[in-house]
Amino acid sequence: MGLMNFVALLVGIAAGMAVAFGRVYAERLTSRYFGLVPPLLFKHRDVLVPFLVLATAANIYAVWITVAYGGLSAWRLSAVLGMALVVAAQMIQLHIALRPTKRDLELALISCVPYVYLFVLYAAALATGQYSLWLF
């Protein structure tokens, strides 16, 4: 793994920590508005904060790997669909961070769709002996 890959991973972790900080700040504002302490209002904080850090890091790293090493195959339909799913997942994760609701765990599960898609592409590439994930 080259130095630029580590830099992309560290940038992703830093961005994820910023998103998680935004989540904690939004929880404080919301709980102050309703007059409750944050642990009573947001029971899944211990799950969502690390999820936001890791998911944001994974999204940034996925975009970096696709752009840096994809070449012409990064413009295939499967790659464009994968990147669109990653961007949509990041938008959902930002929504989770900045607008805390009771449906946060369901939204977090929905935002994992790109990872399932990329895993299916990886498994299909291994099964067919292809070098690239971008099959179509």
mmCIF file of C-alpha atoms in Angstrom:
data_model
loop_
_atom_site.group_PDB
_atom_site.id
_atom_site.type_symbol
_atom_site.label_atom_id
_atom_site.label_comp_id
_atom_site.label_asym_id
_atom_site.label_seq_id
_atom_site.Cartn_x
_atom_site.Cartn_y
_atom_site.Cartn_z
ATOM 1 C CA MET A 1 0.000 0.000 0.000
ATOM 2 C CA GLY A 2 1.589 3.224 -1.133
ATOM 3 C CA LEU A 3 1.967 6.449 0.770
ATOM 4 C CA MET A 4 -0.871 8.128 -1.143
ATOM 5 C CA ASN A 5 -3.223 5.328 -0.098
ATOM 6 C CA PHE A 6 -2.376 5.994 3.546
ATOM 7 C CA VAL A 7 -2.905 9.714 3.000
ATOM 8 C CA ALA A 8 -6.339 9.041 1.480
ATOM 9 C CA LEU A 9 -7.192 6.764 4.397
ATOM 10 C CA LEU A 10 -6.070 9.357 6.959
ATOM 11 C CA VAL A 11 -8.026 12.094 5.176
ATOM 12 C CA GLY A 12 -11.068 9.816 5.253
ATOM 13 C CA ILE A 13 -10.667 9.174 8.968
ATOM 14 C CA ALA A 14 -10.263 12.897 9.666
ATOM 15 C CA ALA A 15 -13.378 13.686 7.613
ATOM 16 C CA GLY A 16 -15.232 10.908 9.421
ATOM 17 C CA MET A 17 -14.246 12.353 12.777
ATOM 18 C CA ALA A 18 -15.542 15.748 11.669
ATOM 19 C CA VAL A 19 -18.851 14.172 10.640
ATOM 20 C CA ALA A 20 -19.059 12.341 13.976
ATOM 21 C CA PHE A 21 -18.342 15.596 15.823
ATOM 22 C CA GLY A 22 -21.208 17.182 13.868
ATOM 23 C CA ARG A 23 -23.435 14.330 15.016
ATOM 24 C CA VAL A 24 -22.554 14.859 18.685
ATOM 25 C CA TYR A 25 -23.099 18.609 18.332
ATOM 26 C CA ALA A 26 -26.484 18.085 16.644
ATOM 27 C CA GLU A 27 -27.487 15.680 19.423
ATOM 28 C CA ARG A 28 -26.633 18.295 22.019
ATOM 29 C CA LEU A 29 -28.666 20.960 20.238
ATOM 30 C CA THR A 30 -31.644 18.648 19.797
ATOM 31 C CA SER A 31 -31.570 17.403 23.380
ATOM 32 C CA ARG A 32 -31.260 20.962 24.688
ATOM 33 C CA TYR A 33 -34.316 21.924 22.609
ATOM 34 C CA PHE A 34 -36.378 19.079 24.116
ATOM 35 C CA GLY A 35 -34.905 19.511 27.608
ATOM 36 C CA LEU A 36 -33.538 15.961 27.898
ATOM 37 C CA VAL A 37 -30.045 14.585 28.297
ATOM 38 C CA PRO A 38 -28.578 13.145 25.055
ATOM 39 C CA PRO A 39 -28.334 9.490 26.248
ATOM 40 C CA LEU A 40 -32.082 9.417 26.940
ATOM 41 C CA LEU A 41 -32.992 10.876 23.586
ATOM 42 C CA PHE A 42 -30.351 9.121 21.446
ATOM 43 C CA LYS A 43 -29.871 5.575 22.680
ATOM 44 C CA HIS A 44 -27.664 4.399 19.784
ATOM 45 C CA ARG A 45 -24.927 7.018 20.014
ATOM 46 C CA ASP A 46 -22.244 4.426 20.833
ATOM 47 C CA VAL A 47 -23.008 2.639 17.563
ATOM 48 C CA LEU A 48 -23.599 5.577 15.237
ATOM 49 C CA VAL A 49 -20.546 7.694 16.045
ATOM 50 C CA PRO A 50 -17.964 4.980 15.156
ATOM 51 C CA PHE A 51 -20.118 3.986 12.164
ATOM 52 C CA LEU A 52 -19.978 7.542 10.829
ATOM 53 C CA VAL A 53 -16.188 7.691 11.225
ATOM 54 C CA LEU A 54 -15.585 4.348 9.506
ATOM 55 C CA ALA A 55 -18.216 4.789 6.788
ATOM 56 C CA THR A 56 -16.913 8.225 5.804
ATOM 57 C CA ALA A 57 -13.351 6.895 5.705
ATOM 58 C CA ALA A 58 -14.493 3.945 3.573
ATOM 59 C CA ASN A 59 -16.355 6.227 1.157
ATOM 60 C CA ILE A 60 -13.402 8.562 0.656
ATOM 61 C CA TYR A 61 -11.028 5.630 0.259
ATOM 62 C CA ALA A 62 -13.348 3.933 -2.262
ATOM 63 C CA VAL A 63 -13.491 7.070 -4.372
ATOM 64 C CA TRP A 64 -9.700 7.461 -4.166
ATOM 65 C CA ILE A 65 -9.031 3.865 -5.213
ATOM 66 C CA THR A 66 -11.477 4.090 -8.114
ATOM 67 C CA VAL A 67 -10.155 7.411 -9.402
ATOM 68 C CA ALA A 68 -6.466 6.668 -8.848
ATOM 69 C CA TYR A 69 -6.338 3.097 -10.106
ATOM 70 C CA GLY A 70 -9.434 2.739 -12.257
ATOM 71 C CA GLY A 71 -8.116 4.226 -15.465
ATOM 72 C CA LEU A 72 -10.514 3.840 -18.364
ATOM 73 C CA SER A 73 -12.417 1.087 -16.573
ATOM 74 C CA ALA A 74 -13.520 3.658 -13.969
ATOM 75 C CA TRP A 75 -15.929 4.972 -16.612
ATOM 76 C CA ARG A 76 -17.733 1.642 -17.026
ATOM 77 C CA LEU A 77 -21.369 1.526 -15.965
ATOM 78 C CA SER A 78 -20.644 -0.663 -12.927
ATOM 79 C CA ALA A 79 -17.998 1.801 -11.679
ATOM 80 C CA VAL A 80 -20.190 4.841 -12.236
ATOM 81 C CA LEU A 81 -23.074 3.072 -10.483
ATOM 82 C CA GLY A 82 -20.763 2.141 -7.610
ATOM 83 C CA MET A 83 -19.548 5.718 -7.206
ATOM 84 C CA ALA A 84 -23.114 7.050 -7.401
ATOM 85 C CA LEU A 85 -24.083 4.633 -4.626
ATOM 86 C CA VAL A 86 -21.096 5.763 -2.548
ATOM 87 C CA VAL A 87 -22.062 9.422 -2.975
ATOM 88 C CA ALA A 88 -25.674 8.639 -2.065
ATOM 89 C CA ALA A 89 -24.492 6.717 1.007
ATOM 90 C CA GLN A 90 -22.369 9.669 2.077
ATOM 91 C CA MET A 91 -25.357 11.984 1.718
ATOM 92 C CA ILE A 92 -27.437 9.639 3.899
ATOM 93 C CA GLN A 93 -24.628 9.502 6.444
ATOM 94 C CA LEU A 94 -24.430 13.294 6.527
ATOM 95 C CA HIS A 95 -28.192 13.350 7.056
ATOM 96 C CA ILE A 96 -27.771 10.908 9.951
ATOM 97 C CA ALA A 97 -25.056 13.122 11.420
ATOM 98 C CA LEU A 98 -26.726 16.490 11.102
ATOM 99 C CA ARG A 99 -30.409 15.630 11.640
ATOM 100 C CA PRO A 100 -30.653 13.066 14.445
ATOM 101 C CA THR A 101 -33.901 11.073 14.405
ATOM 102 C CA LYS A 102 -35.230 7.794 15.745
ATOM 103 C CA ARG A 103 -34.698 6.150 12.341
ATOM 104 C CA ASP A 104 -30.928 6.571 12.374
ATOM 105 C CA LEU A 105 -30.116 2.860 12.590
ATOM 106 C CA GLU A 106 -32.403 2.078 9.650
ATOM 107 C CA LEU A 107 -30.788 4.849 7.605
ATOM 108 C CA ALA A 108 -27.333 3.552 8.557
ATOM 109 C CA LEU A 109 -28.318 0.101 7.307
ATOM 110 C CA ILE A 110 -29.612 1.578 4.045
ATOM 111 C CA SER A 111 -26.359 3.492 3.581
ATOM 112 C CA CYS A 112 -24.443 0.187 3.577
ATOM 113 C CA VAL A 113 -25.854 -0.757 0.143
ATOM 114 C CA PRO A 114 -22.719 0.387 -1.757
ATOM 115 C CA TYR A 115 -20.527 -1.911 0.319
ATOM 116 C CA VAL A 116 -22.751 -4.885 -0.487
ATOM 117 C CA TYR A 117 -22.710 -3.914 -4.185
ATOM 118 C CA LEU A 118 -18.906 -3.621 -4.209
ATOM 119 C CA PHE A 119 -18.565 -6.974 -2.425
ATOM 120 C CA VAL A 120 -20.840 -8.657 -4.974
ATOM 121 C CA LEU A 121 -18.739 -7.187 -7.788
ATOM 122 C CA TYR A 122 -15.582 -8.419 -6.055
ATOM 123 C CA ALA A 123 -16.986 -11.927 -5.642
ATOM 124 C CA ALA A 124 -18.126 -11.959 -9.278
ATOM 125 C CA ALA A 125 -14.692 -10.799 -10.446
ATOM 126 C CA LEU A 126 -13.027 -13.578 -8.451
ATOM 127 C CA ALA A 127 -15.464 -16.165 -9.767
ATOM 128 C CA THR A 128 -14.920 -15.168 -13.389
ATOM 129 C CA GLY A 129 -11.171 -14.666 -13.086
ATOM 130 C CA GLN A 130 -11.376 -10.986 -14.046
ATOM 131 C CA TYR A 131 -8.725 -8.521 -12.897
ATOM 132 C CA SER A 132 -11.106 -5.592 -12.505
ATOM 133 C CA LEU A 133 -14.191 -5.209 -10.341
ATOM 134 C CA TRP A 134 -15.867 -3.206 -13.064
ATOM 135 C CA LEU A 135 -17.421 -6.037 -15.025
ATOM 136 C CA PHE A 136 -19.954 -4.177 -17.142
#
